[in-house]
C-alpha positions as semicolon CSV with decimal commas, in nm:
position;residue;x (nm);y (nm);z (nm)
1;M;0,000;0,000;0,000
2;A;0,135;0,343;-0,087
3;D;0,260;0,548;0,206
4;E;0,009;0,822;0,142
5;F;-0,267;0,581;0,250
6;V;-0,095;0,472;0,572
7;A;-0,145;0,689;0,877
8;H;0,093;0,678;1,177
9;P;-0,025;0,976;1,379
10;L;0,093;1,082;1,718
11;I;-0,155;1,028;2,000
12;T;-0,178;1,311;2,248
13;I;-0,371;1,339;2,573
14;T;-0,532;1,677;2,628
15;N;-0,695;1,763;2,958
16;V;-0,951;2,032;3,036
17;I;-0,880;2,094;3,407
18;W;-1,159;2,270;3,598
19;S;-1,157;2,424;3,944
20;F;-1,350;2,689;4,138
21;S;-1,227;3,010;4,304
22;R;-1,374;3,063;4,650
23;T;-1,249;3,425;4,632
24;T;-1,409;3,532;4,305
25;H;-1,684;3,265;4,301
26;Q;-1,599;3,171;3,941
27;L;-1,523;2,852;3,760
28;Q;-1,160;2,826;3,647
29;I;-0,982;2,644;3,361
30;L;-0,610;2,576;3,357
31;L;-0,405;2,696;3,055
32;I;-0,034;2,671;2,998
33;H;0,193;2,896;2,791
34;R;0,373;2,676;2,541
35;A;0,753;2,685;2,522
36;D;0,796;2,465;2,217
37;E;0,684;2,451;1,856
38;P;0,433;2,410;1,716
39;F;0,253;2,709;1,865
40;A;0,544;2,825;2,084
41;G;0,427;3,134;2,274
42;Y;0,062;3,044;2,253
43;W;-0,168;2,955;2,543
44;A;-0,310;2,605;2,534
45;L;-0,471;2,329;2,733
46;P;-0,224;2,097;2,907
47;E;-0,133;1,796;2,695
48;T;0,114;1,512;2,677
49;T;0,208;1,234;2,433
50;L;0,071;0,888;2,505
51;R;0,347;0,648;2,602
52;V;0,388;0,301;2,452
53;K;0,299;0,104;2,765
54;E;0,040;0,339;2,908
55;S;-0,338;0,360;2,890
56;A;-0,503;0,685;2,795
57;D;-0,664;0,705;3,143
58;A;-0,324;0,663;3,309
59;A;-0,178;0,930;3,084
60;A;-0,450;1,177;3,175
61;I;-0,364;1,126;3,545
62;R;0,011;1,152;3,477
63;L;-0,047;1,476;3,283
64;I;-0,199;1,638;3,590
65;R;0,088;1,520;3,812
66;D;0,356;1,635;3,566
67;K;0,199;1,967;3,475
68;I;0,074;2,094;3,810
69;G;0,232;1,857;4,057
70;I;-0,073;1,701;4,223
71;H;-0,216;1,352;4,232
72;V;-0,583;1,285;4,156
73;N;-0,787;0,965;4,139
74;R;-0,962;0,847;3,830
75;G;-1,299;0,934;3,971
76;S;-1,211;1,298;3,923
77;T;-1,143;1,255;3,551
78;E;-1,374;1,159;3,263
79;Q;-1,327;1,111;2,891
80;L;-1,456;1,387;2,669
81;A;-1,400;1,306;2,301
82;T;-1,139;1,224;2,039
83;F;-1,037;1,491;1,791
84;T;-0,898;1,366;1,460
85;D;-0,916;1,652;1,204
86;P;-0,602;1,618;0,988
87;A;-0,564;1,997;0,997
88;R;-0,576;2,033;1,376
89;T;-0,195;2,032;1,397
90;P;0,071;2,164;1,158
91;G;0,333;1,917;1,043
92;E;0,302;1,561;1,175
93;R;-0,056;1,455;1,228
94;A;-0,166;1,417;1,590
95;L;-0,492;1,279;1,734
96;A;-0,614;1,422;2,062
97;L;-0,780;1,197;2,318
98;T;-0,937;1,452;2,552
99;Y;-1,041;1,437;2,915
100;M;-1,194;1,664;3,177
101;T;-1,072;1,676;3,536
102;Y;-1,245;1,839;3,834
103;L;-1,024;1,975;4,115
104;P;-1,192;2,080;4,442
105;T;-0,903;2,313;4,522
106;M;-0,694;2,549;4,314
107;P;-0,332;2,442;4,373
108;K;-0,048;2,690;4,325
109;L;0,068;2,639;3,969
110;R;0,420;2,578;3,845
111;P;0,488;2,537;3,473
112;G;0,602;2,187;3,389
113;Y;0,804;2,063;3,098
114;G;0,719;2,233;2,770
115;A;0,563;2,538;2,938
116;T;0,689;2,880;3,044
117;D;0,379;2,974;3,248
118;A;0,064;2,818;3,387
119;R;-0,243;3,013;3,502
120;W;-0,608;2,975;3,604
121;F;-0,852;3,150;3,373
122;A;-1,205;3,240;3,486
123;F;-1,484;3,093;3,269
124;N;-1,769;3,335;3,210
125;A;-2,033;3,426;2,955
126;V;-2,061;3,796;2,866
127;A;-2,369;3,871;2,650
128;G;-2,368;3,513;2,535
129;D;-1,999;3,518;2,447
130;E;-1,816;3,241;2,639
131;Q;-1,474;3,355;2,750
132;L;-1,170;3,265;2,957
133;Q;-1,016;3,556;3,136
134;N;-0,711;3,626;3,349
135;G;-0,636;3,995;3,394
136;R;-0,596;4,149;3,051
137;L;-0,578;3,810;2,880
138;T;-0,913;3,705;2,729
139;F;-0,978;3,408;2,504
140;H;-1,309;3,350;2,323
141;M;-1,445;2,996;2,308
142;K;-1,589;3,009;1,957
143;P;-1,448;2,708;1,763
144;E;-1,330;2,937;1,484
145;A;-1,125;3,145;1,730
146;A;-0,749;3,124;1,661
147;D;-0,635;3,270;1,995
148;L;-0,541;2,934;2,147
149;A;-0,300;2,672;2,015
150;F;-0,414;2,389;1,789
151;D;-0,793;2,331;1,798
152;H;-0,815;2,393;2,173
153;A;-1,092;2,655;2,139
154;R;-1,301;2,385;1,970
155;I;-1,212;2,132;2,243
156;L;-1,320;2,380;2,504
157;S;-1,643;2,450;2,321
158;V;-1,723;2,080;2,313
159;A;-1,632;2,045;2,685
160;I;-1,860;2,337;2,776
161;G;-2,144;2,192;2,570
162;R;-2,103;1,853;2,729
163;I;-2,126;1,994;3,081
164;R;-2,420;2,216;2,991
165;N;-2,612;1,921;2,850
166;K;-2,559;1,719;3,171
167;L;-2,643;1,983;3,428
168;D;-2,994;1,849;3,488
169;Y;-2,911;1,484;3,523
170;Q;-2,540;1,429;3,591
171;P;-2,370;1,754;3,707
172;T;-2,019;1,611;3,760
173;I;-1,883;1,967;3,723
174;L;-1,998;2,024;4,085
175;Q;-1,702;1,811;4,195
176;V;-1,501;2,133;4,178
177;L;-1,685;2,240;4,496
178;G;-1,556;1,942;4,695
179;P;-1,761;1,678;4,876
180;T;-2,027;1,926;4,998
181;F;-2,158;2,257;4,876
182;T;-2,431;2,518;4,928
183;L;-2,704;2,580;4,675
184;K;-2,558;2,927;4,618
185;E;-2,227;2,770;4,516
186;A;-2,403;2,526;4,290
187;R;-2,584;2,817;4,121
188;E;-2,254;2,997;4,078
189;V;-2,115;2,692;3,896
190;Y;-2,431;2,654;3,675
191;A;-2,461;3,021;3,586
192;P;-2,197;3,065;3,311
193;F;-2,314;2,753;3,131
194;L;-2,666;2,900;3,126
195;H;-2,538;3,247;3,022
196;T;-2,680;3,409;3,330
197;T;-2,580;3,502;3,687
198;A;-2,622;3,302;4,009
199;A;-2,847;3,579;4,146
200;A;-3,080;3,541;3,847
201;I;-3,130;3,170;3,919
202;D;-3,422;3,140;4,165
203;N;-3,300;2,940;4,464
204;S;-3,633;2,774;4,548
205;N;-3,696;2,663;4,192
206;F;-3,333;2,547;4,160
207;K;-3,366;2,334;4,476
208;K;-3,696;2,189;4,361
209;T;-3,586;2,098;4,006
210;H;-3,257;1,946;4,131
211;Q;-3,377;1,769;4,447
212;R;-3,321;1,425;4,301
213;L;-2,955;1,514;4,234
214;F;-2,866;1,673;4,570
215;I;-2,876;1,521;4,920
216;E;-2,891;1,751;5,222
217;V;-2,618;1,667;5,471
218;G;-2,620;1,947;5,727
219;V;-2,535;2,316;5,760
220;A;-2,225;2,522;5,699
221;H;-2,030;2,629;6,010
222;D;-1,903;2,975;5,928
223;R;-1,878;3,195;6,235
224;S;-1,786;3,502;6,032
225;R;-2,141;3,513;5,890
226;S;-2,444;3,632;6,074
227;G;-2,795;3,489;6,043
228;R;-2,905;3,135;5,964
229;P;-2,621;2,919;5,829
230;P;-2,677;2,781;5,473
231;K;-2,759;2,418;5,425
232;L;-2,496;2,183;5,280
233;F;-2,561;1,932;5,003
234;K;-2,375;1,655;4,827
235;L;-2,424;1,492;4,490
236;A;-2,664;1,196;4,508
């Protein structure tokens, strides 16, 4: 068979790593500043090359350890999709097996190999325009956007759509809040996917429509707050 009909692509593991800022009450996504070509000097999702004797799931876990220096279990990571467009990378063809990971804390970041910087970017929706923002840096999540390396804007768009479609029956994104959370925190997580604000989501209706998904487990103990303490919930 002629070589032009035989594909030997690289297989990369790309991870959309989510967390939540208790300070700004915003969802966060981790981006790294690439040191190497292709796309040296661009911001991108963390990725690594799949090793010969390694499963994709194991590589996704290793990527988190190598890039940000923390260990997570496989229950915090789920497969997203496989991206195979021949034009997604310049030069040698590379397929991307993509994952999403939910971190309940925002660890201090240190750039790993192949990166000169690593930062958390807040995910928000401004007038229907989904964005990632860190200070003056803003990236738009439209698939045709060329601000991020490779096809990572498209990968993020698919990730956001996947989470949005599961909010009412399997909201795994709430793992970023840790084992327990308040309804206000849950609304803060939901809000950007729904292109609204947490305040605009009625708390009573939210509790009623999601009661099969949340289990009440007690109340928050925060002595700095006056009034009745908010109730705590966990995922069912």
